[in-house]
Coordinates of C-alpha atoms and ligand atoms in Angstrom, one line a residue:
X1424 CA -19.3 -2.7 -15.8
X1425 CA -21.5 0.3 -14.9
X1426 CA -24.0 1.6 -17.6
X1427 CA -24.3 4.9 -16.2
X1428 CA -22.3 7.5 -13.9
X1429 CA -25.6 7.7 -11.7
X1430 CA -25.7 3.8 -10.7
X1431 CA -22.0 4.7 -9.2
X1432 CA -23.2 7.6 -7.4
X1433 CA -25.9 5.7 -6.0
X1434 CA -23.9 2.9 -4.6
X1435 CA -21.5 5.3 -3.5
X1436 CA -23.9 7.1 -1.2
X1437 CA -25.7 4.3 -0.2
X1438 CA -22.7 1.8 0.7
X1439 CA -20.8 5.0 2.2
X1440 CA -18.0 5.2 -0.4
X1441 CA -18.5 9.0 -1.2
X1442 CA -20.4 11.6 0.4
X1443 CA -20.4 15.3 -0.7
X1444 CA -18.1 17.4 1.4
X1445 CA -19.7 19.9 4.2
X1446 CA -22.8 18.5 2.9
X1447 CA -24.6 19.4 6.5
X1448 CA -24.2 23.1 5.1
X1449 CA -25.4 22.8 1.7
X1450 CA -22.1 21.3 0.1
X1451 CA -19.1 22.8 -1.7
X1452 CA -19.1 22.0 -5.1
X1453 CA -15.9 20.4 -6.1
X1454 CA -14.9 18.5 -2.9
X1455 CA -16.0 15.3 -1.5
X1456 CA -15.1 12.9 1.7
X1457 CA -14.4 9.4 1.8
X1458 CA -16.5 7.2 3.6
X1459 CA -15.6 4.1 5.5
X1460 CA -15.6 2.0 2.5
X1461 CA -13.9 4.9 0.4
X1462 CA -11.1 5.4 2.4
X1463 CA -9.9 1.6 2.6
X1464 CA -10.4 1.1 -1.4
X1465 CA -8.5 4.5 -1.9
X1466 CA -5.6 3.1 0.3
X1467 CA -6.1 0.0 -1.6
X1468 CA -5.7 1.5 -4.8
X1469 CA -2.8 3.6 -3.7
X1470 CA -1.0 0.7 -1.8
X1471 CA -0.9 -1.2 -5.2
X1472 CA 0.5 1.5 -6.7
X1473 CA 3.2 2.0 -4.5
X1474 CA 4.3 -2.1 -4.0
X1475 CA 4.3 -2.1 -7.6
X1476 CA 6.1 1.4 -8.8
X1477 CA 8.1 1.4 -5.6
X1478 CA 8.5 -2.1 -3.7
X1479 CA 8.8 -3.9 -7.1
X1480 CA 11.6 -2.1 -8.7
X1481 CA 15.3 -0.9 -7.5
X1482 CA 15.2 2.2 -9.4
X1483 CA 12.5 4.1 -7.7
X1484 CA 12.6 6.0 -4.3
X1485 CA 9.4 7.6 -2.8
X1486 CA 8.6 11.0 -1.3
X1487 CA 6.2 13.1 0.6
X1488 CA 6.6 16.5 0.4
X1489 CA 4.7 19.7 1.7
X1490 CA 1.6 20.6 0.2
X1491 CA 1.9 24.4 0.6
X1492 CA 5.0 26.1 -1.4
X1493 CA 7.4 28.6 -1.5
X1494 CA 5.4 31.3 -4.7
X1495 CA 8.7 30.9 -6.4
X1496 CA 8.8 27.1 -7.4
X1497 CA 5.3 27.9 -8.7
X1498 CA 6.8 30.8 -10.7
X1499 CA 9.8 29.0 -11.9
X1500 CA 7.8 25.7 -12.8
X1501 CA 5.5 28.0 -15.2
X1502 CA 2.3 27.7 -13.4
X1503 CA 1.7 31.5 -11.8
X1504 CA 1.6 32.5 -16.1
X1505 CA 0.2 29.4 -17.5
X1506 CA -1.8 27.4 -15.3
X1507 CA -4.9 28.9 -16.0
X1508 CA -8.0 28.1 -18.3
X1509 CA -9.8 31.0 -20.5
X1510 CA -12.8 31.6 -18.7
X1511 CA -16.1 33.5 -19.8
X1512 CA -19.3 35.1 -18.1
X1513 CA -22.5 35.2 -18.5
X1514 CA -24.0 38.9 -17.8
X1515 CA -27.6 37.7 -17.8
X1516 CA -26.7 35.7 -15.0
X1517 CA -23.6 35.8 -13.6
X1518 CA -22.4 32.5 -14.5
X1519 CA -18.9 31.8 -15.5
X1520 CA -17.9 28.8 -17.6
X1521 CA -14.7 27.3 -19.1
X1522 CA -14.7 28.9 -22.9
X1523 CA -13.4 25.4 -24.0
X1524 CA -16.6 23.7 -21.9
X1525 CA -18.7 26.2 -23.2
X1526 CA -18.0 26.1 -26.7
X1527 CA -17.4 22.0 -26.7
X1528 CA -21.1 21.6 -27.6
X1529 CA -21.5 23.9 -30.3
X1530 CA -18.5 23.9 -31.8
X1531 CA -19.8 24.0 -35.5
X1532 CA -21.7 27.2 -35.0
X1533 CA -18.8 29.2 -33.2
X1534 CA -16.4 27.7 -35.7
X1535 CA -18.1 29.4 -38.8
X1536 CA -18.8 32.3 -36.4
X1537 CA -14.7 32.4 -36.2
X1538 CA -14.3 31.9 -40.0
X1539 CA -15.9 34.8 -40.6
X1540 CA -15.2 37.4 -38.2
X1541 CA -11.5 36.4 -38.1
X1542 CA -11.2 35.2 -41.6
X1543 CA -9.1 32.2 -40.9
X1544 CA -10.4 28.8 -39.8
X1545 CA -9.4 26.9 -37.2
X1546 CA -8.0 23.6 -37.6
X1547 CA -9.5 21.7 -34.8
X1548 CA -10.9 22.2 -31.8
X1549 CA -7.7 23.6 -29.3
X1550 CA -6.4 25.7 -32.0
X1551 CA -10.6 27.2 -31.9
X1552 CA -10.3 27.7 -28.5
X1553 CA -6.9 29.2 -28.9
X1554 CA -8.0 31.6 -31.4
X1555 CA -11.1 33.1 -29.6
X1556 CA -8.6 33.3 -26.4
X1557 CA -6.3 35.1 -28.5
X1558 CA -8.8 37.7 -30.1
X1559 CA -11.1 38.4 -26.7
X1560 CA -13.9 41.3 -28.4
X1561 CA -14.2 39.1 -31.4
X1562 CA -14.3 36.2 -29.4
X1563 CA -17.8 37.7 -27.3
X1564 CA -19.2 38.4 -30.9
X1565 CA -18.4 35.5 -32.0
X1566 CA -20.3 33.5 -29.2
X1567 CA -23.0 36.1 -29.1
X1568 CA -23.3 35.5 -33.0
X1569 CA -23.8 31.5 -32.6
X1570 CA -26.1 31.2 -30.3
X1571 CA -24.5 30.1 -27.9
X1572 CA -26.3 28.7 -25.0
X1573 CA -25.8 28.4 -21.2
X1574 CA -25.3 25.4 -19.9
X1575 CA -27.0 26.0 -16.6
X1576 CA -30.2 28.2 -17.6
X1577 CA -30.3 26.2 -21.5
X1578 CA -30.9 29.9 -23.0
X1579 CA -28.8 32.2 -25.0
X1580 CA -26.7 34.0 -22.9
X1581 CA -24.7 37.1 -22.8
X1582 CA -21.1 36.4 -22.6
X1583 CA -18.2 38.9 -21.9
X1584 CA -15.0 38.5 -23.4
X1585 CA -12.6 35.8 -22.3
X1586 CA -10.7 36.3 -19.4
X1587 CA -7.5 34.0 -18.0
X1588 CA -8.3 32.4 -14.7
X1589 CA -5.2 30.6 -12.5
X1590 CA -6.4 27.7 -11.0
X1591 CA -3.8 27.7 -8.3
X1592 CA -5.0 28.1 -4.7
X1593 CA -3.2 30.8 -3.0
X1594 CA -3.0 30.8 0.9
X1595 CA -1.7 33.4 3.4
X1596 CA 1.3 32.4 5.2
X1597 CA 1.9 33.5 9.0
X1598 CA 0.3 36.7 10.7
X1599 CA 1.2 38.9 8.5
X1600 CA -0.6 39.1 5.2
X1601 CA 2.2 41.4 3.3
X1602 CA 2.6 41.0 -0.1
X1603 CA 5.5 38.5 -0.3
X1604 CA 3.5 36.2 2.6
X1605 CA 1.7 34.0 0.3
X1606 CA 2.2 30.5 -0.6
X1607 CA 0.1 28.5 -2.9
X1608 CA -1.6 24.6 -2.4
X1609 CA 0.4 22.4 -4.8
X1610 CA -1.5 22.2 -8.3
X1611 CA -0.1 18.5 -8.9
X1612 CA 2.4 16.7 -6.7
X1613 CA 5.0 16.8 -9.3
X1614 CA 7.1 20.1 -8.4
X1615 CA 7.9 18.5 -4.7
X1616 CA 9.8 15.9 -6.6
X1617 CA 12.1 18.3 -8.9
X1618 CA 12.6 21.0 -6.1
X1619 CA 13.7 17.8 -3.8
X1620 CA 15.9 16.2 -7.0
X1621 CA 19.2 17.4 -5.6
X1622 CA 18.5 15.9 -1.6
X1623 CA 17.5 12.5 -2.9
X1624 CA 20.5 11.8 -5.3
X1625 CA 22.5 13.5 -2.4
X1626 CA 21.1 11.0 0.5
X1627 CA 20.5 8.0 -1.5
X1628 CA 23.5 8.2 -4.0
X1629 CA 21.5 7.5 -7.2
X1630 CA 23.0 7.4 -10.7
X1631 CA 20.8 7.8 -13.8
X1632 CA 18.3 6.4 -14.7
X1633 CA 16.2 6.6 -11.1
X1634 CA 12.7 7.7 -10.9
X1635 CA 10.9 9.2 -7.5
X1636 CA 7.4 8.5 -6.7
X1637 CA 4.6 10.3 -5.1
X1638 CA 1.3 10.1 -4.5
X1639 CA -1.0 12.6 -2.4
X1640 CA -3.3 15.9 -2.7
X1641 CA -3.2 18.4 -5.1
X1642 CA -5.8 21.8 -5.8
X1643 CA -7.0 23.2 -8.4
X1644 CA -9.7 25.9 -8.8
X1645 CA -11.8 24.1 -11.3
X1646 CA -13.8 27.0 -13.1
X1647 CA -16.6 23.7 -13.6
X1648 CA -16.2 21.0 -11.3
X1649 CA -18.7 18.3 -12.4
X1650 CA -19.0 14.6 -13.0
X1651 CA -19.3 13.6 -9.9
X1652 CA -15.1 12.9 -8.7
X1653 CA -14.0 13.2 -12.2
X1654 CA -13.5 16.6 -11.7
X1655 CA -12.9 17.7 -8.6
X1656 CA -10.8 20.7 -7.2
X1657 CA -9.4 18.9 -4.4
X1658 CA -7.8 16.0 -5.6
X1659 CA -4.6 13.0 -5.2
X1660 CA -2.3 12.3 -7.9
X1661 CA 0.3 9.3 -8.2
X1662 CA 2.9 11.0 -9.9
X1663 CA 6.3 9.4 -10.8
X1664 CA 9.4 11.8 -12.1
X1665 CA 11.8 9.0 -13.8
X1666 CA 15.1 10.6 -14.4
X1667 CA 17.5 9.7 -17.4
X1668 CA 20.0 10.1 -19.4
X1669 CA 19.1 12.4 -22.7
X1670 CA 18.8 10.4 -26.0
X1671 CA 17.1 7.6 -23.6
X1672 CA 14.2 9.2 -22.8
X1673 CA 12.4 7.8 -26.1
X1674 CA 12.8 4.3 -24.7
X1675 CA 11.7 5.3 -21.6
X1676 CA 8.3 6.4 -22.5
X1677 CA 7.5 3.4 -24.4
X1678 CA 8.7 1.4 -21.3
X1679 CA 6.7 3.5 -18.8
X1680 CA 3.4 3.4 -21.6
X1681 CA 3.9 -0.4 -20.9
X1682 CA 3.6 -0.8 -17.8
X1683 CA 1.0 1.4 -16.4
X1684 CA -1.4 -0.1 -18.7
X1685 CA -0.4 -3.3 -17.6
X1686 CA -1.1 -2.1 -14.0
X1687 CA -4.4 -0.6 -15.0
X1688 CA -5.0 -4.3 -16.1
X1689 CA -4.0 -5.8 -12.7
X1690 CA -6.7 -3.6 -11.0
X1691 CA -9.1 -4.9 -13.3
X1692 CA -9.2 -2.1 -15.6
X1693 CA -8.7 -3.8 -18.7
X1694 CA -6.5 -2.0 -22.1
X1695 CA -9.7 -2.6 -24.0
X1696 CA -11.4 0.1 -22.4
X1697 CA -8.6 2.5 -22.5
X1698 CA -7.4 4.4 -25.6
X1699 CA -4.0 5.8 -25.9
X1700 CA -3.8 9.3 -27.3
X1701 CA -0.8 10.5 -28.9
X1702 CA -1.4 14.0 -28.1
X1703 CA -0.9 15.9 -31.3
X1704 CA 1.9 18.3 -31.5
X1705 CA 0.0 21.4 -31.4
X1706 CA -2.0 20.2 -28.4
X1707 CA 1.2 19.9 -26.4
X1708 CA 2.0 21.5 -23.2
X1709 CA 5.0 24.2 -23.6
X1710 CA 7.6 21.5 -21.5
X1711 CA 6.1 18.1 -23.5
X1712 CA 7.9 16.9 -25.8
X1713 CA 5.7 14.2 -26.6
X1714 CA 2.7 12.9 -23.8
X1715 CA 0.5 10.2 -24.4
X1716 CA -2.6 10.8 -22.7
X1717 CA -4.8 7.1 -21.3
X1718 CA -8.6 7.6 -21.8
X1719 CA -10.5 5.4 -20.1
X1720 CA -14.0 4.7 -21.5
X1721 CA -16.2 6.1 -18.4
X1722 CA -20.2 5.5 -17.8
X1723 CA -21.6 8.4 -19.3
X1724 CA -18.8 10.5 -20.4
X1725 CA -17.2 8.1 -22.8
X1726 CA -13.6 8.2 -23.0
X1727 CA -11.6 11.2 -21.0
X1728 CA -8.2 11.1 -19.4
X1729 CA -7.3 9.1 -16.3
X1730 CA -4.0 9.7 -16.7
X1731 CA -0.9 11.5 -18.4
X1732 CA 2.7 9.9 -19.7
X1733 CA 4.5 12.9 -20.9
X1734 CA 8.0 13.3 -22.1
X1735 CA 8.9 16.6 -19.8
X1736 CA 12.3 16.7 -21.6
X1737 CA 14.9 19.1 -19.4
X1738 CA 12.6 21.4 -18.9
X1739 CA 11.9 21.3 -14.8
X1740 CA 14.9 20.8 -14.1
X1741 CA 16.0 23.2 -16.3
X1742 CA 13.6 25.6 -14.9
X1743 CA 14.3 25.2 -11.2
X1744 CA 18.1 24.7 -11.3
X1745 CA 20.9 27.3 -10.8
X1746 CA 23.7 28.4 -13.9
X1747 CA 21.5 27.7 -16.5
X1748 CA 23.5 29.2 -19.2
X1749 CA 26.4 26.3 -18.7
X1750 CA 24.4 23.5 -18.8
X1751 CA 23.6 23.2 -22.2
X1752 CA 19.5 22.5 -21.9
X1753 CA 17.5 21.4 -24.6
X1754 CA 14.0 23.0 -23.4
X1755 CA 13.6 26.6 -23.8
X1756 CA 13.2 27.7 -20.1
X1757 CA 12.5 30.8 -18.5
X1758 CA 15.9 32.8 -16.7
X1759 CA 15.8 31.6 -13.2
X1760 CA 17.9 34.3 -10.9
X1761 CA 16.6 33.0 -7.5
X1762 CA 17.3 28.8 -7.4
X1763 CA 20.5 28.5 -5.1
X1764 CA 21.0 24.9 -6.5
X1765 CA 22.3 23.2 -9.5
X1766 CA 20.2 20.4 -10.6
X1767 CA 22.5 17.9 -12.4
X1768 CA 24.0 14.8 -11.9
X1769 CA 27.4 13.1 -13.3
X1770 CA 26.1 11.5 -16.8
X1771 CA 27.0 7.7 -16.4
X1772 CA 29.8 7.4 -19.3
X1773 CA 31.1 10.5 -19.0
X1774 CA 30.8 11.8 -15.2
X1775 CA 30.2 15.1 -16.6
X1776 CA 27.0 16.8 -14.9
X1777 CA 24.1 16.8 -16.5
X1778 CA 20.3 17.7 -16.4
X1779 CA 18.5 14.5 -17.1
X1780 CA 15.6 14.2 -19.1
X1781 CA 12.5 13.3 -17.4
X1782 CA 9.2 11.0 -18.4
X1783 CA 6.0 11.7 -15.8
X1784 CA 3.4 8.7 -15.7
X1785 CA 0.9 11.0 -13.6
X1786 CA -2.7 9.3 -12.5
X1787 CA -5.4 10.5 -10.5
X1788 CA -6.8 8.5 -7.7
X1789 CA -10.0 9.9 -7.8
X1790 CA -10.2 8.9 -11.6
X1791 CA -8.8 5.9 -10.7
X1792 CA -11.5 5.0 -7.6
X1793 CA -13.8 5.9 -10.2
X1794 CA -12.6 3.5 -13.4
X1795 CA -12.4 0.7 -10.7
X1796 CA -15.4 1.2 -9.0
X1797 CA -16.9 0.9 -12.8
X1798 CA -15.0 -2.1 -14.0
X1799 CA -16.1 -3.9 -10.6
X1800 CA -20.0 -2.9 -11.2
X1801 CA -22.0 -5.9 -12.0
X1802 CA -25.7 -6.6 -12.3
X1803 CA -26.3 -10.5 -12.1
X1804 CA -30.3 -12.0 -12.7
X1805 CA -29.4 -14.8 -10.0
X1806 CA -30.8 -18.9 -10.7
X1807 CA -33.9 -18.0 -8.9
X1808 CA -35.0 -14.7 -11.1
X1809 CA -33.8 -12.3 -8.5
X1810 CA -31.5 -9.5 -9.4
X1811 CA -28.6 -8.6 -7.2
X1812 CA -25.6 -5.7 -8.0
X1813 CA -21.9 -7.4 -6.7
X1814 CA -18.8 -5.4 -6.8
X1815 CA -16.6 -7.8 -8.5
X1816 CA -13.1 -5.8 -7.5
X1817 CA -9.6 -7.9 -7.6
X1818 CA -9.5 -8.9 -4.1
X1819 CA -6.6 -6.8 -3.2
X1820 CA -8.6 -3.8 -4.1
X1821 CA -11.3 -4.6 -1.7
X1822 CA -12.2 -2.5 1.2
X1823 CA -13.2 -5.6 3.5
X1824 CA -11.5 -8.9 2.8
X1825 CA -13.5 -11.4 5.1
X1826 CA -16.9 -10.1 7.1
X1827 CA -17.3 -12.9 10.0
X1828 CA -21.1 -13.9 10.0
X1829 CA -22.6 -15.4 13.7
X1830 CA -25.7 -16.7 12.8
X1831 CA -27.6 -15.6 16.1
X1832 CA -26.2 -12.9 17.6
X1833 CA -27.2 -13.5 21.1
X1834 CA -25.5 -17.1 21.6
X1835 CA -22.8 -16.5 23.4
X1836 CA -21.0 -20.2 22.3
X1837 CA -21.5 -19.0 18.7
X1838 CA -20.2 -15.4 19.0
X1839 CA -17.4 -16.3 21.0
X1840 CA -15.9 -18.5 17.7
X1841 CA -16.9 -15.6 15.4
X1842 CA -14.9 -13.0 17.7
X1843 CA -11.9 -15.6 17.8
X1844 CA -12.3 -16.2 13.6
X1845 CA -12.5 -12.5 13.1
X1846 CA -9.0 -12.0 15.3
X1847 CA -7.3 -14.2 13.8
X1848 CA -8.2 -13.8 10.6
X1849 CA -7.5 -9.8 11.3
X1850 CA -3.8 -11.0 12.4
X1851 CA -3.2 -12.1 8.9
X1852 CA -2.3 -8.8 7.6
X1853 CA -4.8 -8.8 4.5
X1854 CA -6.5 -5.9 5.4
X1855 CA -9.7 -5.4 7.1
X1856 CA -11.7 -8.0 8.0
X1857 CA -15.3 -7.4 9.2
X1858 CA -17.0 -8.9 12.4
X1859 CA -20.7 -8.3 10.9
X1860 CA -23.8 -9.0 13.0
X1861 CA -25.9 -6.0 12.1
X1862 CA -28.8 -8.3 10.6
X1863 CA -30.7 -11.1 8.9
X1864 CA -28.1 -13.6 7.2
X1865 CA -29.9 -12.9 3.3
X1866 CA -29.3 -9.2 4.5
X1867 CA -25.1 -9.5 5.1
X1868 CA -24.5 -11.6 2.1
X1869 CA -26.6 -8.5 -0.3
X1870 CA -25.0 -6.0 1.6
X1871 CA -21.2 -7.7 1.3
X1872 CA -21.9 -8.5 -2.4
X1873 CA -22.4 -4.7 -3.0
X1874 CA -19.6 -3.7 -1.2
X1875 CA -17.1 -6.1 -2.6
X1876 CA -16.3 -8.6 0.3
X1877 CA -14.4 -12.0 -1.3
X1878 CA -15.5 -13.9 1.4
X1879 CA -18.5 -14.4 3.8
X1880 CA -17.8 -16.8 6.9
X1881 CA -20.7 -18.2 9.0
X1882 CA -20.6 -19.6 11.9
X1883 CA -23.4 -21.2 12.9
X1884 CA -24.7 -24.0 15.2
X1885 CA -23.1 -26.7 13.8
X1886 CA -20.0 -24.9 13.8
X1887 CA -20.0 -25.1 18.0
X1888 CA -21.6 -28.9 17.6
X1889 CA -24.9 -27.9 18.8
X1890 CA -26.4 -28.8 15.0
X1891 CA -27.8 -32.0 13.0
X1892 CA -24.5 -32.9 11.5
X1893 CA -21.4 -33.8 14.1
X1894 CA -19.3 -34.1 11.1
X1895 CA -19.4 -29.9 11.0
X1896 CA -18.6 -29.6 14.3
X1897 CA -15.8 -27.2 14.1
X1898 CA -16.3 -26.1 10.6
X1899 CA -17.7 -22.9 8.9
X1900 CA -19.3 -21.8 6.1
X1901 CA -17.4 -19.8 3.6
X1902 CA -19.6 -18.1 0.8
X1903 CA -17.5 -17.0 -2.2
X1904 CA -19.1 -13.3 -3.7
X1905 CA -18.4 -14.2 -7.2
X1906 CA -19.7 -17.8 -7.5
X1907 CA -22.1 -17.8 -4.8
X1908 CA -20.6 -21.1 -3.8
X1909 CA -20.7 -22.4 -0.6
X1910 CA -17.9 -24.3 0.9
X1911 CA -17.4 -26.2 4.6
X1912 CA -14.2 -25.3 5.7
X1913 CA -12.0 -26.8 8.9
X1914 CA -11.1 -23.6 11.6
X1915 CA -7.6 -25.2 11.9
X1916 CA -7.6 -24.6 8.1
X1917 CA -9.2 -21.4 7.4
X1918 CA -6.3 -18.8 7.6
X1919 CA -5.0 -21.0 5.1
X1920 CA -7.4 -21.3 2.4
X1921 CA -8.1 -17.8 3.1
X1922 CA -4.3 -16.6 2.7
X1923 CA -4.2 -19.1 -0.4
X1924 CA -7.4 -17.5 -1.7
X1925 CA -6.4 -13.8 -1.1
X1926 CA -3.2 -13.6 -2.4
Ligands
ATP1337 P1 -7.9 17.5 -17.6 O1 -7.5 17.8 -19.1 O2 -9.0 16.4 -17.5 O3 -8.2 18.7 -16.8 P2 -5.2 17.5 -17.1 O4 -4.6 17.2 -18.4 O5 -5.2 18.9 -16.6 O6 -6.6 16.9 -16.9 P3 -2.9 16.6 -15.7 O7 -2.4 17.9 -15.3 O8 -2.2 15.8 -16.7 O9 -4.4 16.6 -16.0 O10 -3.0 15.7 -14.3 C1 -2.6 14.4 -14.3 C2 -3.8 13.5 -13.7 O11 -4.4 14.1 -12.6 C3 -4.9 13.4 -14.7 O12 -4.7 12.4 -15.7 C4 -6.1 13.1 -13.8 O13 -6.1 11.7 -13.5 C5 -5.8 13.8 -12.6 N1 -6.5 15.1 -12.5 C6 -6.2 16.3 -13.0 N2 -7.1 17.2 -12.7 C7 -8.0 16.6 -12.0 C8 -9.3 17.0 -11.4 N3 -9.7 18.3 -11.4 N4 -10.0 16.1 -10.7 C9 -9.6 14.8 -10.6 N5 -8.5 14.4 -11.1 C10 -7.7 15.2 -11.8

């Protein structure tokens, strides 16, 4: 695995995985592109996701839904009054930092600060940040007080009183920019599955329990985007909403915890390097019920969440649906006068309607690319002394399967078997596969071990019978990344072993 974040970022940029986004102008902090390798491990990543979530079981139907929404769903789901973060200045230099970020590093110094001034302690470290949200003119004295410093400048600053920030990107919506013609970008991907619960069971005819599936883009201001794509306010999320009948939803969650650490595992991110957290009851969302949170163990920041399980109880549909008052919800949900549809479905023994309970398994690709990418690092000292860095990804994760090697470029009886190899290969549905004569032989195989590539195939003079050995005379070479072994194999037979080995 990687040591460090920065070995990542540099393959990244070097291999084109990641490039900063609109970094011709400077950059925008928070936002990055995918680069010709990124893109293919991203839909690599997400394609596993899907064939297993989706393909793999009958009780699961996918979506898509708009990115931009109606400002109501966001009111009803809670986020236009809670999705923000406390936020704080600096005057000295008009900086402005997430109090929780802030005060993370000197938490011992604003916690006696606290003691005093508020005469109470807090117990831990949300229930700190809670109480200097809570208590805004103590809370500047208290920082002031301790010292605290600025991240950016590394002195003392002078910091204003905590202020709530929404993180929810708000957009205009046609030509007129009245005051009801806003719409916001989708903070997760979650809300397009609960406001679309009522068409799927209606066009699909699902009983309980069913889950829907989603995976694409969601925004969120970041106050401090950092760590390269860890935190990043454009980002994708696989979310699944499994629906089910109240009093199962226990079971669920276990069953769910299961098996999205035993997919982590088949992308090679193994549950050794992942801790569960049983996120403590105070620490709880309003809607959670319980949520255990997967921190992976990253390069450099140690272990922080890749993703959420949480046990969401009634309370989005509860929030979003119609009639509340009759349907008997267990979640303590805001009144919701503007919802024309009632979000229930016939309980399975009884047939009388009901709002099912809900468990969320929600994971970030960007988090993910990034766990992967680390797992897959490896530094080898080869036979010979000679160091080399190999990206040892599960082959269905990489973002070229085969690159197709002519050994001079300028034979035309040789490239003419390397264009027909690549073709056919291509035909087998595996992915990309790489017709590569950009260079030296040494060169290709360096560049293919960085980037992942199971196999190398050469073709080279013996291949068209114009070598030393007649024997090889429609053979090739195929080099395998992880053992460096080199094998002779038949043409006839290569799609084959290739298929056999790729699958
Ligand atoms: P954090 O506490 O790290 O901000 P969160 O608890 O707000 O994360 P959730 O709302 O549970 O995150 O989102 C589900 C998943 O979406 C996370 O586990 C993570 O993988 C991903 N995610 C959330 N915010 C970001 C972000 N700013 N950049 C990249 N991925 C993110």
């Amino acid at each position: 695995p990687a040591q460090s974040m920065e070995e990542l970022v540099s393959l990244c940029k070097r291999r084109g995985f990641i490039f900063q986004g609109s970094e011709i102008y400077g950059g925008l902090q928070g936002f990055y592109d995918y680069g010709p390798l990124g893109v293919e491990l991203k839909n690599n990543i997400k394609a596993a996701w899907w064939r297993s979530n989706v393909y793999e079981r009958d009780d699961m139907e996918g979506l898509d839904a708009s990115i931009i929404m109606h400002r109501l769903v966001l009111r009803h789901s809670g986020h236009e009054a809670t999705f923000s973060d406390p936020m704080v200045d600096n005057k000295k230099n008009n900086k402005r930092y997430r109090l929780d970020h802030l005060v993370k590093d000197q938490k011992a110094d604003v916690m006696a600060r606290v003691t005093e001034l508020m005469g109470q302690s807090a117990e831990n470290f949300p229930a700190l940040v809670a109480a200097l949200n809570a208590n805004p003119a103590q809370a500047s004295t208290a920082l002031r007080e301790a010292g605290v410093r600025d991240p950016f400048s590394g002195e003392v600053g002078e910091w204003t009183e905590p202020k709530p920030f929404n993180m929810m990107f708000k957009t205009t919506i046609g030509p007129v920019a009245d005051e009801d013609s806003y719409g916001y970008l989708r903070p997760e991907t979650a809300q397009g599955i609960f406001t679309n619960f009522k068409n799927v069971v209606d066009s699909t005819s699902r009983r309980l329990p069913f889950g829907i599936a989603q995976i694409g883009k969601a925004f969120r201001n970041e106050i401090t985007p950092r760590n390269f794509i860890f935190r990043v306010r454009e980002l994708e999320q696989m979310e699944i909403e499994f629906f089910c009948v109240p009093g199962t939803d226990e079971q669920w969650h276990e069953h769910w915890l299961e098996k999205r650490l035993s997919w982590w595992e088949a992308q090679g991110v193994p549950r050794s390097k992942i801790e569960i957290l049983d996120v403590p009851k105070e620490d709880l969302a309003h809607y959670s019920k319980r949520t255990y949170d997967l921190m992976y163990d990253y390069p450099t920041l140690g272990h922080e969440e890749i993703e959420g399980i949480a046990n969401r109880s009634d309370y989005d549909l509860g929030s979003h649906t119609k009639a509340q008052g009759e349907l008997g919800l267990v979640a303590k949900v805001e009144e919701n006068a503007d919802s024309v549809a009632k979000l229930t479905i016939p309980h399975p023994d009884t047939n009388k309607p009901v709002v099912p309970f809900v468990i969320e398994p929600s994971a970030g690709v960007d988090r993910a690319m990034l766990a992967v990418l680390s797992e897959a690092f490896t530094k080898e000292t080869l036979e010979n002394g000679s160091e080399r860095i190999v990206l040892k990804l599960r082959p269905h994760l990489a973002p070229i399967k085969v690159a197709v090697i002519p050994l001079a470029r300028n034979r035309e009886e040789i490239t003419s078997v390397a264009r027909a190899i690549k073709g056919e290969l291509q035909g087998l549905g595996l992915g990309r596969v790489l017709y590569e004569d950009s260079g030296n032989i040494g060169k290709a195989y360096r560049r293919h071990d960085e980037v992942g590539t199971p196999y190398c195939v050469t073709v080279d003079f013996d291949t068209v019978g114009k070598g030393e050995d007649p024997v090889l005379t429609d053979t090739v070479t195929v080099r395998d990344r992880d053992t460096l072994a080199q094998e002779r194999v038949k043409i006839s037979e290569l799609s084959s072993w290739i298929q056999a080995k790729l699958r």
